[in-house]
Amino acid sequence: MKLVWTPDTALKAYVCTVKTCENFMESSVAELLSAMAAGWNAKLIVESWSKGGPIATSIGLAVAAHHTCGRHVCVVPDEGSRSEYMKTMHVAGMLETEVLVGEVEEVMAGLVGVDFLVVDCKRRDFVRVLRLAKLSPKGAVLACKNAFQKSASEFRWHGALARGTRVVKTVFLPVGQGLDMAHIGSHSGSESSKRGPSRWIRHIDQKSGEEHVFRG
């Protein structure tokens, strides 16, 4: 088994996120990540968040989980972050997101089979979150938002992930404050021999009008 792209679900999540996040900053990032999480039919969507951070991405991921009948979990460092996050999400009408509070090592240990993971590079522990993630054996998609916060010399996907993790491909997108993404292969053998033809994913930034096209 491996991740399979479902364009209809991606489109539905994208449109829903556009409508829900039209008044939020960072909406272009939210729309893209929502479409990708839904398109890959992610069943366990995990993100890290801290007090004061933008909420649009969280809304987009919650929308994606709704369309895939999946689980959306947000990991926060303390009760203050949890309280602010829940309040803002409830105002946006998102009532089903799970919020886990605690040290990264403890919280991530209980999340097994992550299909889609989003971390914020503004958090000092974002690399630890990536390394400790227990990814799904069918593969996963990882995304670092606010990626312009880190320099190229400080971060490498192969060095950030747990030993044995197979990075199939990576892409850096100039969306929002930068999105650094990686597709992790399944554990069932060579991805190159089983993978179907590449699909082109097209994203238009609603604010700037810029079009970004990349392989899915």
mmCIF file of C-alpha atoms in Angstrom:
data_model
loop_
_atom_site.group_PDB
_atom_site.id
_atom_site.type_symbol
_atom_site.label_atom_id
_atom_site.label_comp_id
_atom_site.label_asym_id
_atom_site.label_seq_id
_atom_site.Cartn_x
_atom_site.Cartn_y
_atom_site.Cartn_z
ATOM 1 C CA MET A 1 0.000 0.000 0.000
ATOM 2 C CA LYS A 2 1.088 3.582 -0.624
ATOM 3 C CA LEU A 3 -0.412 7.046 -0.795
ATOM 4 C CA VAL A 4 -2.767 7.475 -3.735
ATOM 5 C CA TRP A 5 -3.691 10.886 -5.122
ATOM 6 C CA THR A 6 -7.459 11.652 -5.330
ATOM 7 C CA PRO A 7 -7.964 14.907 -7.272
ATOM 8 C CA ASP A 8 -11.707 15.239 -6.609
ATOM 9 C CA THR A 9 -11.211 15.242 -2.848
ATOM 10 C CA ALA A 10 -8.340 17.711 -3.193
ATOM 11 C CA LEU A 11 -10.504 20.126 -5.163
ATOM 12 C CA LYS A 12 -13.386 19.930 -2.694
ATOM 13 C CA ALA A 13 -11.091 20.654 0.259
ATOM 14 C CA TYR A 14 -9.402 23.492 -1.640
ATOM 15 C CA VAL A 15 -12.693 25.228 -2.452
ATOM 16 C CA CYS A 16 -13.999 24.802 1.089
ATOM 17 C CA THR A 17 -10.779 26.208 2.569
ATOM 18 C CA VAL A 18 -10.842 29.200 0.205
ATOM 19 C CA LYS A 19 -14.332 30.069 1.443
ATOM 20 C CA THR A 20 -13.513 29.518 5.115
ATOM 21 C CA CYS A 21 -10.152 31.324 5.148
ATOM 22 C CA GLU A 22 -10.933 34.286 2.906
ATOM 23 C CA ASN A 23 -10.507 36.725 5.816
ATOM 24 C CA PHE A 24 -7.291 35.192 7.180
ATOM 25 C CA MET A 25 -3.695 35.963 6.371
ATOM 26 C CA GLU A 26 -1.629 33.002 5.189
ATOM 27 C CA SER A 27 -4.691 31.702 3.350
ATOM 28 C CA SER A 28 -2.692 30.643 0.280
ATOM 29 C CA VAL A 29 -0.658 28.250 2.419
ATOM 30 C CA ALA A 30 -3.814 26.908 4.054
ATOM 31 C CA GLU A 31 -5.500 26.276 0.709
ATOM 32 C CA LEU A 32 -2.518 24.434 -0.730
ATOM 33 C CA LEU A 33 -1.910 22.241 2.323
ATOM 34 C CA SER A 34 -5.608 21.468 2.671
ATOM 35 C CA ALA A 35 -5.819 20.345 -0.955
ATOM 36 C CA MET A 36 -2.697 18.209 -0.628
ATOM 37 C CA ALA A 37 -3.759 16.540 2.634
ATOM 38 C CA ALA A 38 -7.190 15.781 1.183
ATOM 39 C CA GLY A 39 -5.795 14.748 -2.190
ATOM 40 C CA TRP A 40 -3.498 12.203 -0.565
ATOM 41 C CA ASN A 41 -6.474 10.961 1.474
ATOM 42 C CA ALA A 42 -4.565 11.480 4.714
ATOM 43 C CA LYS A 43 -6.175 9.744 7.686
ATOM 44 C CA LEU A 44 -3.882 11.112 10.394
ATOM 45 C CA ILE A 45 -3.008 14.787 9.893
ATOM 46 C CA VAL A 46 -0.696 16.279 12.512
ATOM 47 C CA GLU A 47 0.554 19.837 12.938
ATOM 48 C CA SER A 48 2.588 21.754 15.507
ATOM 49 C CA TRP A 49 1.430 25.178 16.706
ATOM 50 C CA SER A 50 2.360 27.695 19.394
ATOM 51 C CA LYS A 51 0.643 30.682 20.973
ATOM 52 C CA GLY A 52 0.305 33.683 18.679
ATOM 53 C CA GLY A 53 0.689 31.730 15.457
ATOM 54 C CA PRO A 54 -1.616 32.095 12.415
ATOM 55 C CA ILE A 55 -4.644 29.810 12.436
ATOM 56 C CA ALA A 56 -5.499 29.574 8.724
ATOM 57 C CA THR A 57 -3.360 26.479 8.128
ATOM 58 C CA SER A 58 -5.064 24.715 11.028
ATOM 59 C CA ILE A 59 -8.464 25.469 9.542
ATOM 60 C CA GLY A 60 -7.346 24.125 6.174
ATOM 61 C CA LEU A 61 -6.074 20.899 7.721
ATOM 62 C CA ALA A 62 -9.306 20.494 9.681
ATOM 63 C CA VAL A 63 -11.237 20.892 6.429
ATOM 64 C CA ALA A 64 -9.042 18.235 4.792
ATOM 65 C CA ALA A 65 -9.625 15.802 7.665
ATOM 66 C CA HIS A 66 -13.364 16.311 7.289
ATOM 67 C CA HIS A 67 -13.203 15.399 3.600
ATOM 68 C CA THR A 68 -11.051 12.299 4.184
ATOM 69 C CA CYS A 69 -12.962 11.202 7.309
ATOM 70 C CA GLY A 70 -9.596 11.428 9.007
ATOM 71 C CA ARG A 71 -8.150 12.694 12.271
ATOM 72 C CA HIS A 72 -6.636 16.156 12.673
ATOM 73 C CA VAL A 73 -4.321 16.561 15.675
ATOM 74 C CA CYS A 74 -2.547 19.717 16.790
ATOM 75 C CA VAL A 75 0.492 19.501 19.072
ATOM 76 C CA VAL A 76 1.060 22.524 21.324
ATOM 77 C CA PRO A 77 3.746 23.187 23.967
ATOM 78 C CA ASP A 78 1.631 24.454 26.868
ATOM 79 C CA GLU A 79 -1.867 25.099 28.223
ATOM 80 C CA GLY A 80 -1.774 28.752 27.173
ATOM 81 C CA SER A 81 -1.295 27.710 23.558
ATOM 82 C CA ARG A 82 -4.008 25.090 23.871
ATOM 83 C CA SER A 83 -6.525 27.588 25.243
ATOM 84 C CA GLU A 84 -5.852 30.182 22.528
ATOM 85 C CA TYR A 85 -5.875 27.575 19.777
ATOM 86 C CA MET A 86 -9.164 26.003 20.839
ATOM 87 C CA LYS A 87 -10.861 29.379 21.242
ATOM 88 C CA THR A 88 -9.829 30.550 17.777
ATOM 89 C CA MET A 89 -10.736 27.262 16.102
ATOM 90 C CA HIS A 90 -14.160 27.242 17.751
ATOM 91 C CA VAL A 91 -14.829 30.773 16.512
ATOM 92 C CA ALA A 92 -14.003 29.510 13.001
ATOM 93 C CA GLY A 93 -16.495 26.664 13.453
ATOM 94 C CA MET A 94 -13.854 23.920 13.694
ATOM 95 C CA LEU A 95 -14.915 21.828 16.681
ATOM 96 C CA GLU A 96 -13.396 18.398 16.037
ATOM 97 C CA THR A 97 -9.640 19.050 16.159
ATOM 98 C CA GLU A 98 -7.742 17.199 18.881
ATOM 99 C CA VAL A 99 -5.155 19.202 20.805
ATOM 100 C CA LEU A 100 -2.292 17.471 22.617
ATOM 101 C CA VAL A 101 -0.174 19.329 25.158
ATOM 102 C CA GLY A 102 3.283 18.313 26.295
ATOM 103 C CA GLU A 103 6.896 17.632 25.404
ATOM 104 C CA VAL A 104 7.468 16.654 21.798
ATOM 105 C CA GLU A 105 8.968 13.266 22.686
ATOM 106 C CA GLU A 106 5.961 12.279 24.776
ATOM 107 C CA VAL A 107 3.252 13.595 22.467
ATOM 108 C CA MET A 108 4.658 12.299 19.175
ATOM 109 C CA ALA A 109 5.192 8.826 20.653
ATOM 110 C CA GLY A 110 1.428 8.414 20.847
ATOM 111 C CA LEU A 111 0.754 9.422 17.239
ATOM 112 C CA VAL A 112 1.419 6.360 15.119
ATOM 113 C CA GLY A 113 0.840 6.236 11.366
ATOM 114 C CA VAL A 114 1.096 9.927 10.469
ATOM 115 C CA ASP A 115 0.134 10.513 6.819
ATOM 116 C CA PHE A 116 0.506 14.291 6.663
ATOM 117 C CA LEU A 117 2.645 16.407 8.980
ATOM 118 C CA VAL A 118 2.987 20.196 9.055
ATOM 119 C CA VAL A 119 5.561 21.928 11.244
ATOM 120 C CA ASP A 120 6.251 25.615 11.740
ATOM 121 C CA CYS A 121 9.880 26.625 11.290
ATOM 122 C CA LYS A 122 9.323 29.452 13.761
ATOM 123 C CA ARG A 123 9.167 26.823 16.498
ATOM 124 C CA ARG A 124 12.609 25.910 17.773
ATOM 125 C CA ASP A 125 11.646 22.253 18.068
ATOM 126 C CA PHE A 126 10.382 21.779 14.500
ATOM 127 C CA VAL A 127 13.261 19.448 13.550
ATOM 128 C CA ARG A 128 12.610 17.295 16.634
ATOM 129 C CA VAL A 129 8.951 17.009 15.634
ATOM 130 C CA LEU A 130 9.995 15.785 12.185
ATOM 131 C CA ARG A 131 12.539 13.317 13.544
ATOM 132 C CA LEU A 132 10.193 11.848 16.154
ATOM 133 C CA ALA A 133 7.178 11.469 13.889
ATOM 134 C CA LYS A 134 5.982 7.879 13.534
ATOM 135 C CA LEU A 135 5.063 7.919 9.865
ATOM 136 C CA SER A 136 2.595 5.654 8.107
ATOM 137 C CA PRO A 137 4.136 2.588 6.414
ATOM 138 C CA LYS A 138 2.264 3.538 3.224
ATOM 139 C CA GLY A 139 4.214 6.811 3.028
ATOM 140 C CA ALA A 140 3.661 10.385 4.122
ATOM 141 C CA VAL A 141 3.886 14.027 3.102
ATOM 142 C CA LEU A 142 5.835 16.420 5.333
ATOM 143 C CA ALA A 143 5.638 20.201 5.140
ATOM 144 C CA CYS A 144 7.681 22.931 6.815
ATOM 145 C CA LYS A 145 5.896 26.280 6.653
ATOM 146 C CA ASN A 146 7.635 29.623 7.248
ATOM 147 C CA ALA A 147 10.636 27.942 5.675
ATOM 148 C CA PHE A 148 12.375 31.251 4.928
ATOM 149 C CA GLN A 149 13.069 31.355 8.687
ATOM 150 C CA LYS A 150 15.811 28.772 8.324
ATOM 151 C CA SER A 151 18.912 28.989 6.175
ATOM 152 C CA ALA A 152 19.772 26.258 3.698
ATOM 153 C CA SER A 153 22.918 25.423 5.664
ATOM 154 C CA GLU A 154 20.920 24.619 8.798
ATOM 155 C CA PHE A 155 18.391 22.169 7.415
ATOM 156 C CA ARG A 156 18.525 19.057 5.245
ATOM 157 C CA TRP A 157 15.642 16.618 4.935
ATOM 158 C CA HIS A 158 17.874 13.554 5.082
ATOM 159 C CA GLY A 159 19.562 14.815 8.229
ATOM 160 C CA ALA A 160 16.357 15.891 9.935
ATOM 161 C CA LEU A 161 14.421 12.632 9.679
ATOM 162 C CA ALA A 162 14.775 9.363 11.537
ATOM 163 C CA ARG A 163 17.326 6.912 10.192
ATOM 164 C CA GLY A 164 15.909 4.700 7.466
ATOM 165 C CA THR A 165 13.310 7.229 6.308
ATOM 166 C CA ARG A 166 13.164 7.141 2.501
ATOM 167 C CA VAL A 167 12.790 10.592 0.977
ATOM 168 C CA VAL A 168 11.362 10.143 -2.519
ATOM 169 C CA LYS A 169 11.360 13.805 -3.538
ATOM 170 C CA THR A 170 11.393 17.298 -2.102
ATOM 171 C CA VAL A 171 10.166 20.664 -3.337
ATOM 172 C CA PHE A 172 10.505 24.238 -2.104
ATOM 173 C CA LEU A 173 7.566 26.532 -2.922
ATOM 174 C CA PRO A 174 7.613 30.351 -2.624
ATOM 175 C CA VAL A 175 4.124 30.347 -1.088
ATOM 176 C CA GLY A 176 3.467 32.441 2.023
ATOM 177 C CA GLN A 177 6.738 32.587 3.940
ATOM 178 C CA GLY A 178 8.035 29.530 2.117
ATOM 179 C CA LEU A 179 6.960 25.881 2.063
ATOM 180 C CA ASP A 180 9.590 23.137 2.155
ATOM 181 C CA MET A 181 7.956 19.781 1.431
ATOM 182 C CA ALA A 182 9.020 16.154 1.236
ATOM 183 C CA HIS A 183 7.300 13.006 0.003
ATOM 184 C CA ILE A 184 8.265 9.983 2.089
ATOM 185 C CA GLY A 185 8.088 6.597 0.379
ATOM 186 C CA SER A 186 6.269 3.518 1.610
ATOM 187 C CA HIS A 187 8.063 0.697 3.403
ATOM 188 C CA SER A 188 6.985 -1.907 0.875
ATOM 189 C CA GLY A 189 9.841 -1.666 -1.585
ATOM 190 C CA SER A 190 11.245 0.614 -4.237
ATOM 191 C CA GLU A 191 9.025 3.609 -4.889
ATOM 192 C CA SER A 192 10.511 4.167 -8.308
ATOM 193 C CA SER A 193 9.365 0.775 -9.576
ATOM 194 C CA LYS A 194 5.811 1.059 -8.205
ATOM 195 C CA ARG A 195 5.058 4.723 -8.616
ATOM 196 C CA GLY A 196 2.646 5.738 -11.361
ATOM 197 C CA PRO A 197 3.154 8.722 -13.663
ATOM 198 C CA SER A 198 3.781 12.052 -11.945
ATOM 199 C CA ARG A 199 0.849 14.422 -11.615
ATOM 200 C CA TRP A 200 1.117 18.170 -11.948
ATOM 201 C CA ILE A 201 -0.463 20.135 -9.097
ATOM 202 C CA ARG A 202 -1.421 23.731 -9.914
ATOM 203 C CA HIS A 203 -1.848 26.368 -7.210
ATOM 204 C CA ILE A 204 -2.746 30.040 -7.631
ATOM 205 C CA ASP A 205 -1.995 32.477 -4.800
ATOM 206 C CA GLN A 206 -5.293 34.257 -4.155
ATOM 207 C CA LYS A 207 -3.570 37.490 -3.072
ATOM 208 C CA SER A 208 -0.772 37.900 -5.611
ATOM 209 C CA GLY A 209 -2.285 35.981 -8.511
ATOM 210 C CA GLU A 210 0.961 34.044 -8.952
ATOM 211 C CA GLU A 211 0.669 30.503 -10.272
ATOM 212 C CA HIS A 212 2.814 27.687 -8.886
ATOM 213 C CA VAL A 213 2.991 24.310 -10.620
ATOM 214 C CA PHE A 214 4.818 21.313 -9.214
ATOM 215 C CA ARG A 215 4.822 17.542 -9.471
ATOM 216 C CA GLY A 216 2.583 15.597 -7.083
#
